[in-house]
Amino acid sequence: MNWTLDTHSIVAPQDFVGSAVAAGIKKENGKLDLGLIFSTRPAVTAARFTSNVVKAAPLLVCLKNLKESGGAIRAIIVNSGNANACTGENGLAVAEKMAILAGRLLAIPPREVLVSSTGVIGLQIPFERMERKAAELKENLGPQGVEAVAAAIMTTDTVRKVCSATSSMGGSTVRITGMTKGAGMIHPRMATTLGFVLTDAAISRDLLEAALTHACERSYNRISVDGDTSTNDTLAVVANGASGAESVEKKDRLFDHFVEGLTAVCQSLAQQIVRDGEGATKFVEIAVTTAPGEPEATAIARSIANSPLVKTALAGEDANWGRILCAAGYSGVSFDPSRVDIWIGDLPVCRGGVGLPFDESRAKQILRSRDIQIRLDLNQGQASSIMWTCDLTKEYIHINADYRT
Amino acid sequence: MNWTLDTHSIVAPQDFVGSAVAAGIKKENGKLDLGLIFSTRPAVTAARFTSNVVKAAPLLVCLKNLKESGGAIRAIIVNSGNANACTGENGLAVAEKMAILAGRLLAIPPREVLVSSTGVIGLQIPFERMERKAAELKENLGPQGVEAVAAAIMTTDTVRKVCSATSSMGGSTVRITGMTKGAGMIHPRMATTLGFVLTDAAISRDLLEAALTHACERSYNRISVDGDTSTNDTLAVVANGASGAESVEKKDRLFDHFVEGLTAVCQSLAQQIVRDGEGATKFVEIAVTTAPGEPEATAIARSIANSPLVKTALAGEDANWGRILCAAGYSGVSFDPSRVDIWIGDLPVCRGGVGLPFDESRAKQILRSRDIQIRLDLNQGQASSIMWTCDLTKEYIHINADYRT
């Protein structure tokens, strides 16, 4: 792949500006909690939202605006500290006011704005605090401000999560820059948490949708922290064509190249979420191979990735492969357990469904690492799949036992 | 209901005997870990096993014996400390030897024996330790010994779980006596963990099956500790007719009476499992009412009962009703969240999908109790359902992080 990835610094693609302020929506005073992203030229946007039937108010506004603008979204207003979910008519009015506010600041129609919120569920959002900071939000707008938005969307995140990819494409240097947040309530079925990806590539809206579907399926839909699917999950990609690159208009080599870059950025962002999973000390890749089909392989990997018993054993650095096979067994997939081989790292621990004698000290050594791979070879087909998850520790309980108050 | 329930002492129904010994299968020396239950007269048995495709060796022997004997099972041999799961040909041979051993001790064909194992997965079971204790196991047999078996099946359980129901039925005093084990890996889809119910009622095998299906659906299939479904789940009911009561031969009033008693015993046992959930400090009933259908109500209750975020909030005594509605939202059931009312105990916290102002100190007081009810009124139908669950605490992680070694 000829995309260069950077997960440390974040550079805005051409003609994107951003800004963030501390509006007092988060409990902790002085923390950035309101952000604005803007393409100074027209753009197209594709987005995925939660599959939860309980959808937060901002998502309803996003769906309406995407429809009314025909995907011509070029701005995102986002707050943390309050999810604006389960807030009824009043919450919906606030989400609409956020779009209107952004539209006024940027001199664009409100229908060209996406609205995002993340934080506690069920509390009314104090909109007047946003209005009070509107002038400052506008003043701060600049290419450097995009980086500040990545900080403004954090809640229980302990690190900022960004990824920037660059490549030569269609005759120009194209940049795809993403940011995301999330550490708990992570079990995407469609997309998860908040993720915003900006690019100066030129691409039609339909193809941007297709590219996002591809990328999302291989990134956000392959991670799990705790099996909870949020009410606010949003992943949006905004493309403004400012790079001057040739426009992607059909499913050709240029499209494939863009998809590759977008997928790499989304995978990096999704994996950063798992690495920062609430209380997590380990990043675990669950690979299922030689399965009868890809959906079956994914279902088995997902079942293992979600098992509290597998995840607590990982926290305890215990090579309890029996729990891994057990979790595969209740995945809903019909398979023959007596053909399954299991590896922890490069250590074979189970062959043909039966335990192998293995060196416990070597197993401990593997499980002591920060990055672990668990592999199941089903030996009953050609398909494979991967999920990324983390361990389940006492710290997860600590973080979540008293989040609201 | 005119069944009298006793969850403290356990009395064997007529013509049932039991016995337990410490065979050294558990890590801790001197702990009871091998038990035998026997009906001194012919009996019929109905049983439910795990829906996990990975089935432990003893379950395969049970399925074969139930078939070969036409349900005429009258003995159960059970060990704890080793699940005899993922143990291959050798494990299957051991499970068969356990049935042969019990048959020899009791002078009955091995096909009239159920075999059960619970404990760590993937280790070979040391059968010679059982043989060494066979004579002692036989010597100890007696009506009082049934109580010892309830202790011999415990693993991470902190308390013995028993329930005995008596009633006048069909002209005699009939007793239904059950024991169960389990504290983790509890998420039954068919039946869970080990549960043995003995009765001196007289009933045909077909009707015993029907009664068990009814009871299981309302008890073991309505609990969840951690969302993991074990490889060894077994629930068996043995009826020997020794009470001299009129035999249940059709679905009449007598059958209904028996079903009522069996369901009450199974519900008590299942609830005892949740109360002893690994690390649990609270017993939580999730009631979903006015739902479009019973399966929908159950799916929503199950989704809430399994949410790590709901369960950690309960551990933290935090009235985070937003997580409750969120978990309902990803249950897979299509419903209108804007009509949902939520109660925590007798405190209304959400009406029409929107938060109500409520007294936080009153909420804390309710959540401080050991027993909590959460109720969702969907206001979109007539059906209702219930699940029983517990909170998720740091102690759960502690127990499971290092179980195997």
Short mmCIF file of N, CA, C and O in Angstrom, two decimals, chain A residues 229-312:
data_model
loop_
_atom_site.label_atom_id
_atom_site.label_comp_id
_atom_site.label_asym_id
_atom_site.label_seq_id
_atom_site.Cartn_x
_atom_site.Cartn_y
_atom_site.Cartn_z
N THR A 229 -23.93 -1.16 22.47
CA THR A 229 -24.00 -0.33 21.27
C THR A 229 -24.64 1.00 21.62
O THR A 229 -25.78 1.04 22.05
N SER A 230 -23.90 2.07 21.42
CA SER A 230 -24.34 3.39 21.85
C SER A 230 -25.53 3.93 21.07
O SER A 230 -25.83 3.48 19.97
N THR A 231 -26.20 4.93 21.64
CA THR A 231 -27.29 5.63 20.96
C THR A 231 -26.78 6.70 20.02
O THR A 231 -27.56 7.30 19.29
N ASN A 232 -25.50 7.01 20.06
CA ASN A 232 -24.97 8.18 19.36
C ASN A 232 -23.94 7.87 18.29
O ASN A 232 -23.40 8.78 17.68
N ASP A 233 -23.66 6.58 18.08
CA ASP A 233 -22.64 6.18 17.12
C ASP A 233 -22.77 6.91 15.78
O ASP A 233 -23.82 6.88 15.14
N THR A 234 -21.69 7.53 15.38
CA THR A 234 -21.66 8.26 14.10
C THR A 234 -20.27 8.15 13.50
O THR A 234 -19.28 8.34 14.19
N LEU A 235 -20.21 7.81 12.24
CA LEU A 235 -18.94 7.85 11.50
C LEU A 235 -19.23 8.59 10.20
O LEU A 235 -20.05 8.16 9.40
N ALA A 236 -18.58 9.73 10.01
CA ALA A 236 -18.83 10.55 8.82
C ALA A 236 -17.53 10.82 8.10
O ALA A 236 -16.49 11.01 8.73
N VAL A 237 -17.59 10.81 6.78
CA VAL A 237 -16.41 11.18 5.99
C VAL A 237 -16.81 12.32 5.05
O VAL A 237 -17.83 12.24 4.36
N VAL A 238 -16.03 13.40 5.09
CA VAL A 238 -16.32 14.59 4.30
C VAL A 238 -15.21 14.75 3.26
O VAL A 238 -14.04 14.76 3.62
N ALA A 239 -15.59 14.84 2.00
CA ALA A 239 -14.60 14.97 0.91
C ALA A 239 -14.85 16.28 0.16
O ALA A 239 -15.96 16.51 -0.31
N ASN A 240 -13.80 17.11 0.06
CA ASN A 240 -14.02 18.42 -0.57
C ASN A 240 -13.25 18.63 -1.89
O ASN A 240 -13.37 19.67 -2.51
N GLY A 241 -12.43 17.65 -2.29
CA GLY A 241 -11.76 17.75 -3.59
C GLY A 241 -10.69 18.81 -3.71
O GLY A 241 -10.17 19.06 -4.80
N ALA A 242 -10.33 19.45 -2.58
CA ALA A 242 -9.41 20.59 -2.63
C ALA A 242 -7.99 20.22 -3.06
O ALA A 242 -7.20 21.09 -3.40
N SER A 243 -7.66 18.95 -3.05
CA SER A 243 -6.31 18.53 -3.46
C SER A 243 -6.07 18.79 -4.94
O SER A 243 -4.93 18.79 -5.39
N GLY A 244 -7.12 18.97 -5.70
CA GLY A 244 -6.99 19.13 -7.13
C GLY A 244 -6.79 17.82 -7.86
O GLY A 244 -6.60 17.78 -9.07
N ALA A 245 -6.91 16.73 -7.12
CA ALA A 245 -6.74 15.40 -7.73
C ALA A 245 -7.90 15.10 -8.66
O ALA A 245 -9.01 15.62 -8.49
N GLU A 246 -7.63 14.24 -9.61
CA GLU A 246 -8.67 13.76 -10.51
C GLU A 246 -9.82 13.16 -9.67
O GLU A 246 -9.58 12.48 -8.69
N SER A 247 -11.06 13.43 -10.05
CA SER A 247 -12.19 12.99 -9.25
C SER A 247 -12.47 11.49 -9.45
O SER A 247 -12.36 10.98 -10.56
N VAL A 248 -12.81 10.83 -8.36
CA VAL A 248 -13.19 9.41 -8.41
C VAL A 248 -14.65 9.36 -8.83
O VAL A 248 -15.53 9.82 -8.10
N GLU A 249 -14.92 8.83 -10.00
CA GLU A 249 -16.28 8.86 -10.53
C GLU A 249 -16.80 7.48 -10.87
O GLU A 249 -17.97 7.31 -11.22
N LYS A 250 -15.93 6.46 -10.85
CA LYS A 250 -16.43 5.09 -11.05
C LYS A 250 -15.53 4.11 -10.30
O LYS A 250 -14.48 4.48 -9.78
N LYS A 251 -15.98 2.85 -10.24
CA LYS A 251 -15.25 1.87 -9.44
C LYS A 251 -14.03 1.35 -10.19
O LYS A 251 -13.98 0.19 -10.61
N ASP A 252 -13.06 2.23 -10.33
CA ASP A 252 -11.85 1.89 -11.07
C ASP A 252 -10.66 1.80 -10.11
O ASP A 252 -10.83 1.72 -8.89
N ARG A 253 -9.46 1.84 -10.67
CA ARG A 253 -8.25 1.73 -9.87
C ARG A 253 -8.12 2.91 -8.90
O ARG A 253 -7.64 2.76 -7.77
N LEU A 254 -8.58 4.08 -9.35
CA LEU A 254 -8.51 5.27 -8.50
C LEU A 254 -9.41 5.10 -7.27
O LEU A 254 -9.02 5.43 -6.15
N PHE A 255 -10.59 4.56 -7.52
CA PHE A 255 -11.52 4.26 -6.41
C PHE A 255 -10.89 3.28 -5.44
O PHE A 255 -10.90 3.49 -4.22
N ASP A 256 -10.32 2.20 -5.97
CA ASP A 256 -9.69 1.19 -5.11
C ASP A 256 -8.60 1.82 -4.26
O ASP A 256 -8.43 1.48 -3.09
N HIS A 257 -7.86 2.74 -4.87
CA HIS A 257 -6.77 3.40 -4.15
C HIS A 257 -7.33 4.22 -2.99
O HIS A 257 -6.82 4.19 -1.86
N PHE A 258 -8.41 4.96 -3.25
CA PHE A 258 -9.03 5.77 -2.20
C PHE A 258 -9.58 4.88 -1.09
O PHE A 258 -9.40 5.15 0.11
N VAL A 259 -10.25 3.80 -1.49
CA VAL A 259 -10.83 2.87 -0.51
C VAL A 259 -9.73 2.31 0.40
O VAL A 259 -9.91 2.19 1.62
N GLU A 260 -8.60 2.01 -0.20
CA GLU A 260 -7.48 1.47 0.57
C GLU A 260 -7.04 2.47 1.66
O GLU A 260 -6.84 2.10 2.82
N GLY A 261 -6.93 3.72 1.27
CA GLY A 261 -6.52 4.75 2.23
C GLY A 261 -7.56 4.98 3.30
O GLY A 261 -7.25 5.06 4.50
N LEU A 262 -8.82 5.06 2.88
CA LEU A 262 -9.90 5.30 3.85
C LEU A 262 -9.99 4.14 4.83
O LEU A 262 -10.16 4.33 6.04
N THR A 263 -9.86 2.90 4.32
CA THR A 263 -9.93 1.73 5.17
C THR A 263 -8.77 1.73 6.18
O THR A 263 -8.96 1.43 7.36
N ALA A 264 -7.59 2.10 5.72
CA ALA A 264 -6.43 2.13 6.62
C ALA A 264 -6.64 3.15 7.74
O ALA A 264 -6.35 2.88 8.90
N VAL A 265 -7.18 4.33 7.39
CA VAL A 265 -7.43 5.36 8.42
C VAL A 265 -8.48 4.87 9.40
O VAL A 265 -8.32 4.97 10.62
N CYS A 266 -9.58 4.31 8.87
CA CYS A 266 -10.66 3.84 9.76
C CYS A 266 -10.17 2.69 10.64
O CYS A 266 -10.54 2.61 11.81
N GLN A 267 -9.36 1.78 10.09
CA GLN A 267 -8.82 0.68 10.91
C GLN A 267 -7.94 1.23 12.02
O GLN A 267 -8.02 0.78 13.17
N SER A 268 -7.11 2.18 11.68
CA SER A 268 -6.25 2.77 12.71
C SER A 268 -7.08 3.40 13.81
O SER A 268 -6.84 3.18 15.00
N LEU A 269 -8.09 4.18 13.42
CA LEU A 269 -8.94 4.86 14.42
C LEU A 269 -9.66 3.83 15.29
O LEU A 269 -9.72 3.95 16.51
N ALA A 270 -10.22 2.80 14.64
CA ALA A 270 -10.98 1.78 15.38
C ALA A 270 -10.07 1.04 16.36
O ALA A 270 -10.43 0.79 17.51
N GLN A 271 -8.87 0.72 15.90
CA GLN A 271 -7.93 0.02 16.79
C GLN A 271 -7.49 0.91 17.94
O GLN A 271 -7.26 0.44 19.05
N GLN A 272 -7.38 2.21 17.68
CA GLN A 272 -7.02 3.13 18.77
C GLN A 272 -8.10 3.14 19.85
O GLN A 272 -7.82 3.29 21.04
N ILE A 273 -9.36 2.99 19.42
CA ILE A 273 -10.46 2.92 20.40
C ILE A 273 -10.27 1.70 21.31
O ILE A 273 -10.38 1.79 22.53
N VAL A 274 -9.99 0.55 20.71
CA VAL A 274 -9.82 -0.67 21.50
C VAL A 274 -8.62 -0.55 22.43
O VAL A 274 -8.68 -0.93 23.60
N ARG A 275 -7.52 0.02 21.92
CA ARG A 275 -6.33 0.19 22.76
C ARG A 275 -6.61 1.05 23.97
O ARG A 275 -6.00 0.91 25.01
N ASP A 276 -7.58 1.98 23.81
CA ASP A 276 -7.94 2.87 24.91
C ASP A 276 -9.21 2.39 25.60
O ASP A 276 -9.85 3.14 26.32
N GLY A 277 -9.60 1.13 25.35
CA GLY A 277 -10.81 0.57 25.96
C GLY A 277 -10.81 0.81 27.46
O GLY A 277 -9.76 0.72 28.10
N GLU A 278 -11.97 1.12 28.02
CA GLU A 278 -12.04 1.48 29.44
C GLU A 278 -11.39 0.39 30.30
O GLU A 278 -11.84 -0.75 30.32
N GLY A 279 -10.37 0.76 31.00
CA GLY A 279 -9.68 -0.17 31.90
C GLY A 279 -8.78 -1.16 31.20
O GLY A 279 -8.13 -1.98 31.85
N ALA A 280 -8.72 -1.13 29.87
CA ALA A 280 -7.99 -2.16 29.13
C ALA A 280 -6.48 -2.06 29.34
O ALA A 280 -5.93 -0.96 29.40
N THR A 281 -5.83 -3.21 29.43
CA THR A 281 -4.37 -3.25 29.50
C THR A 281 -3.78 -3.98 28.30
O THR A 281 -2.58 -4.00 28.13
N LYS A 282 -4.66 -4.60 27.50
CA LYS A 282 -4.18 -5.39 26.37
C LYS A 282 -5.03 -5.16 25.11
O LYS A 282 -6.23 -4.98 25.22
N PHE A 283 -4.36 -5.23 23.98
CA PHE A 283 -5.03 -5.16 22.68
C PHE A 283 -4.99 -6.56 22.08
O PHE A 283 -3.91 -7.14 21.93
N VAL A 284 -6.15 -7.11 21.78
CA VAL A 284 -6.21 -8.52 21.40
C VAL A 284 -6.84 -8.67 20.02
O VAL A 284 -7.95 -8.17 19.78
N GLU A 285 -6.13 -9.34 19.13
CA GLU A 285 -6.68 -9.64 17.81
C GLU A 285 -7.19 -11.08 17.84
O GLU A 285 -6.44 -11.99 18.18
N ILE A 286 -8.46 -11.26 17.49
CA ILE A 286 -9.04 -12.60 17.40
C ILE A 286 -9.15 -12.93 15.91
O ILE A 286 -9.94 -12.31 15.20
N ALA A 287 -8.36 -13.89 15.46
CA ALA A 287 -8.38 -14.27 14.05
C ALA A 287 -9.01 -15.66 13.92
O ALA A 287 -8.60 -16.59 14.62
N VAL A 288 -10.02 -15.77 13.07
CA VAL A 288 -10.65 -17.06 12.82
C VAL A 288 -10.39 -17.42 11.36
O VAL A 288 -10.73 -16.63 10.46
N THR A 289 -9.79 -18.56 11.12
CA THR A 289 -9.43 -18.93 9.75
C THR A 289 -10.07 -20.27 9.36
O THR A 289 -10.66 -20.95 10.21
N THR A 290 -9.95 -20.63 8.09
CA THR A 290 -10.47 -21.88 7.52
C THR A 290 -11.89 -22.17 8.01
O THR A 290 -12.22 -23.28 8.41
N ALA A 291 -12.73 -21.12 7.95
CA ALA A 291 -14.13 -21.24 8.35
C ALA A 291 -14.98 -21.47 7.10
O ALA A 291 -14.55 -21.16 5.99
N PRO A 292 -16.21 -22.01 7.28
CA PRO A 292 -17.05 -22.28 6.11
C PRO A 292 -17.41 -21.01 5.34
O PRO A 292 -17.58 -21.07 4.12
N GLY A 293 -17.52 -19.87 6.01
CA GLY A 293 -17.85 -18.62 5.32
C GLY A 293 -17.37 -17.44 6.14
O GLY A 293 -17.09 -17.59 7.33
N GLU A 294 -17.29 -16.27 5.51
CA GLU A 294 -16.81 -15.08 6.21
C GLU A 294 -17.79 -14.65 7.32
O GLU A 294 -17.35 -14.30 8.41
N PRO A 295 -19.13 -14.69 7.07
CA PRO A 295 -20.03 -14.31 8.17
C PRO A 295 -19.87 -15.24 9.38
O PRO A 295 -19.93 -14.80 10.52
N GLU A 296 -19.65 -16.54 9.12
CA GLU A 296 -19.46 -17.50 10.21
C GLU A 296 -18.17 -17.18 10.97
O GLU A 296 -18.14 -17.21 12.20
N ALA A 297 -17.11 -16.90 10.22
CA ALA A 297 -15.83 -16.57 10.87
C ALA A 297 -15.98 -15.32 11.73
O ALA A 297 -15.49 -15.27 12.86
N THR A 298 -16.68 -14.31 11.20
CA THR A 298 -16.89 -13.08 11.97
C THR A 298 -17.73 -13.34 13.22
O THR A 298 -17.43 -12.82 14.30
N ALA A 299 -18.78 -14.14 13.08
CA ALA A 299 -19.66 -14.41 14.23
C ALA A 299 -18.88 -15.11 15.35
O ALA A 299 -19.05 -14.80 16.53
N ILE A 300 -18.02 -16.04 14.98
CA ILE A 300 -17.22 -16.75 15.99
C ILE A 300 -16.22 -15.79 16.62
O ILE A 300 -16.07 -15.75 17.85
N ALA A 301 -15.54 -15.00 15.80
CA ALA A 301 -14.57 -14.03 16.34
C ALA A 301 -15.26 -13.03 17.26
O ALA A 301 -14.76 -12.70 18.33
N ARG A 302 -16.46 -12.60 16.88
CA ARG A 302 -17.21 -11.63 17.68
C ARG A 302 -17.61 -12.23 19.02
O ARG A 302 -17.55 -11.57 20.07
N SER A 303 -18.04 -13.49 18.99
CA SER A 303 -18.48 -14.16 20.22
C SER A 303 -17.31 -14.27 21.20
O SER A 303 -17.46 -14.02 22.41
N ILE A 304 -16.14 -14.60 20.70
CA ILE A 304 -14.94 -14.69 21.56
C ILE A 304 -14.57 -13.30 22.08
O ILE A 304 -14.27 -13.11 23.26
N ALA A 305 -14.64 -12.31 21.16
CA ALA A 305 -14.25 -10.94 21.53
C ALA A 305 -15.17 -10.35 22.59
O ALA A 305 -14.79 -9.43 23.31
N ASN A 306 -16.39 -10.88 22.69
CA ASN A 306 -17.35 -10.34 23.66
C ASN A 306 -17.44 -11.14 24.95
O ASN A 306 -18.14 -10.73 25.87
N SER A 307 -16.80 -12.29 25.02
CA SER A 307 -16.98 -13.15 26.20
C SER A 307 -16.32 -12.55 27.43
O SER A 307 -15.10 -12.37 27.47
N PRO A 308 -17.09 -12.23 28.47
CA PRO A 308 -16.48 -11.69 29.70
C PRO A 308 -15.47 -12.67 30.30
O PRO A 308 -14.48 -12.25 30.89
N LEU A 309 -15.70 -13.97 30.11
CA LEU A 309 -14.78 -14.94 30.70
C LEU A 309 -13.46 -15.00 29.95
O LEU A 309 -12.40 -15.15 30.55
N VAL A 310 -13.51 -14.89 28.62
CA VAL A 310 -12.26 -14.81 27.85
C VAL A 310 -11.51 -13.54 28.22
O VAL A 310 -10.30 -13.54 28.47
N LYS A 311 -12.26 -12.43 28.32
CA LYS A 311 -11.63 -11.13 28.55
C LYS A 311 -11.05 -10.99 29.97
O LYS A 311 -10.03 -10.34 30.16
N THR A 312 -11.69 -11.63 30.94
CA THR A 312 -11.11 -11.60 32.29
C THR A 312 -9.90 -12.52 32.37
O THR A 312 -8.93 -12.22 33.06
#
